[in-house]
Structures are given as structure tokens and as C-alpha cells.
């Protein structure tokens, strides 16, 4: 491995974790990517986390919404972190 994108290249056709801006998390199979880190993910599970303040109790309420998406194009400029699958050995 010589360059950072080599790690992404080795994760093609593997399940990856992608953290995005706006409290979005994606888990899916990496099908393709480019030098801008635009990605095509398949079998995606998207989780969006939001927080609200209860006006009556002033408590912070955290909500998570999850949905499944068959195929998704992710624009590289919203990606904060990409975690490849755990490799043992």
C-alpha cells in the first residue's frame, strides 16, 4: 500500500462504513469510486441521527432513522470517513 486510496481500492466489492456530514452514516458494498472519493454503494443501510430539545423538560432527545437503499451514489465532498472491512490475519 503506497497511497491512501489504495485502502479504498482493496475494499471494492466489500462492505464498508462511510460517515458523512450532517450526522449521516452509510453501510454498504463498495462497487466503484474515483479520485474525488465519489462512490457507488449497493445494499446500503443509511442511518440519520438528529437531536431535538424538549421544550417542556429541556431534555435533549436523540432520534435515529434508518432506511435501506438498493444502490446509492455518494458525492465525495460529503464524506468524512471511510472504514474498510475488518481484516484478520
Short mmCIF file of C-alpha atoms in Angstrom, two decimals, residues 38-78:
data_model
loop_
_atom_site.label_atom_id
_atom_site.label_comp_id
_atom_site.label_asym_id
_atom_site.label_seq_id
_atom_site.Cartn_x
_atom_site.Cartn_y
_atom_site.Cartn_z
CA UNK A 38 -17.36 9.80 -5.20
CA UNK A 39 -18.69 6.30 -4.51
CA UNK A 40 -21.27 3.85 -5.75
CA UNK A 41 -22.59 1.75 -2.86
CA UNK A 42 -25.00 -1.18 -3.06
CA UNK A 43 -27.19 -2.82 -0.40
CA UNK A 44 -26.96 0.39 1.64
CA UNK A 45 -28.26 0.96 5.14
CA UNK A 46 -28.45 4.69 5.89
CA UNK A 47 -28.75 5.98 9.45
CA UNK A 48 -29.55 9.65 10.12
CA UNK A 49 -29.16 10.91 13.69
CA UNK A 50 -30.97 14.04 14.83
CA UNK A 51 -31.25 15.77 18.20
CA UNK A 52 -34.07 17.91 19.47
CA UNK A 53 -34.70 19.78 22.70
CA UNK A 54 -37.95 19.00 24.51
CA UNK A 55 -39.43 22.44 25.20
CA UNK A 56 -41.24 21.28 28.36
CA UNK A 57 -38.36 19.47 30.07
CA UNK A 58 -35.34 20.99 28.27
CA UNK A 59 -34.05 17.45 27.75
CA UNK A 60 -32.08 16.56 24.66
CA UNK A 61 -33.80 13.86 22.62
CA UNK A 62 -31.73 11.86 20.12
CA UNK A 63 -33.57 10.16 17.26
CA UNK A 64 -32.20 7.71 14.71
CA UNK A 65 -33.92 6.99 11.42
CA UNK A 66 -32.75 4.06 9.31
CA UNK A 67 -33.62 3.10 5.75
CA UNK A 68 -32.39 0.59 3.21
CA UNK A 69 -31.40 1.65 -0.32
CA UNK A 70 -30.56 -0.76 -3.15
CA UNK A 71 -27.98 1.42 -4.94
CA UNK A 72 -26.64 4.85 -3.99
CA UNK A 73 -24.26 7.42 -5.49
CA UNK A 74 -22.40 9.28 -2.71
CA UNK A 75 -20.72 12.56 -3.61
CA UNK A 76 -17.15 12.65 -2.30
CA UNK A 77 -17.29 16.12 -0.76
CA UNK A 78 -19.75 14.99 1.94
#
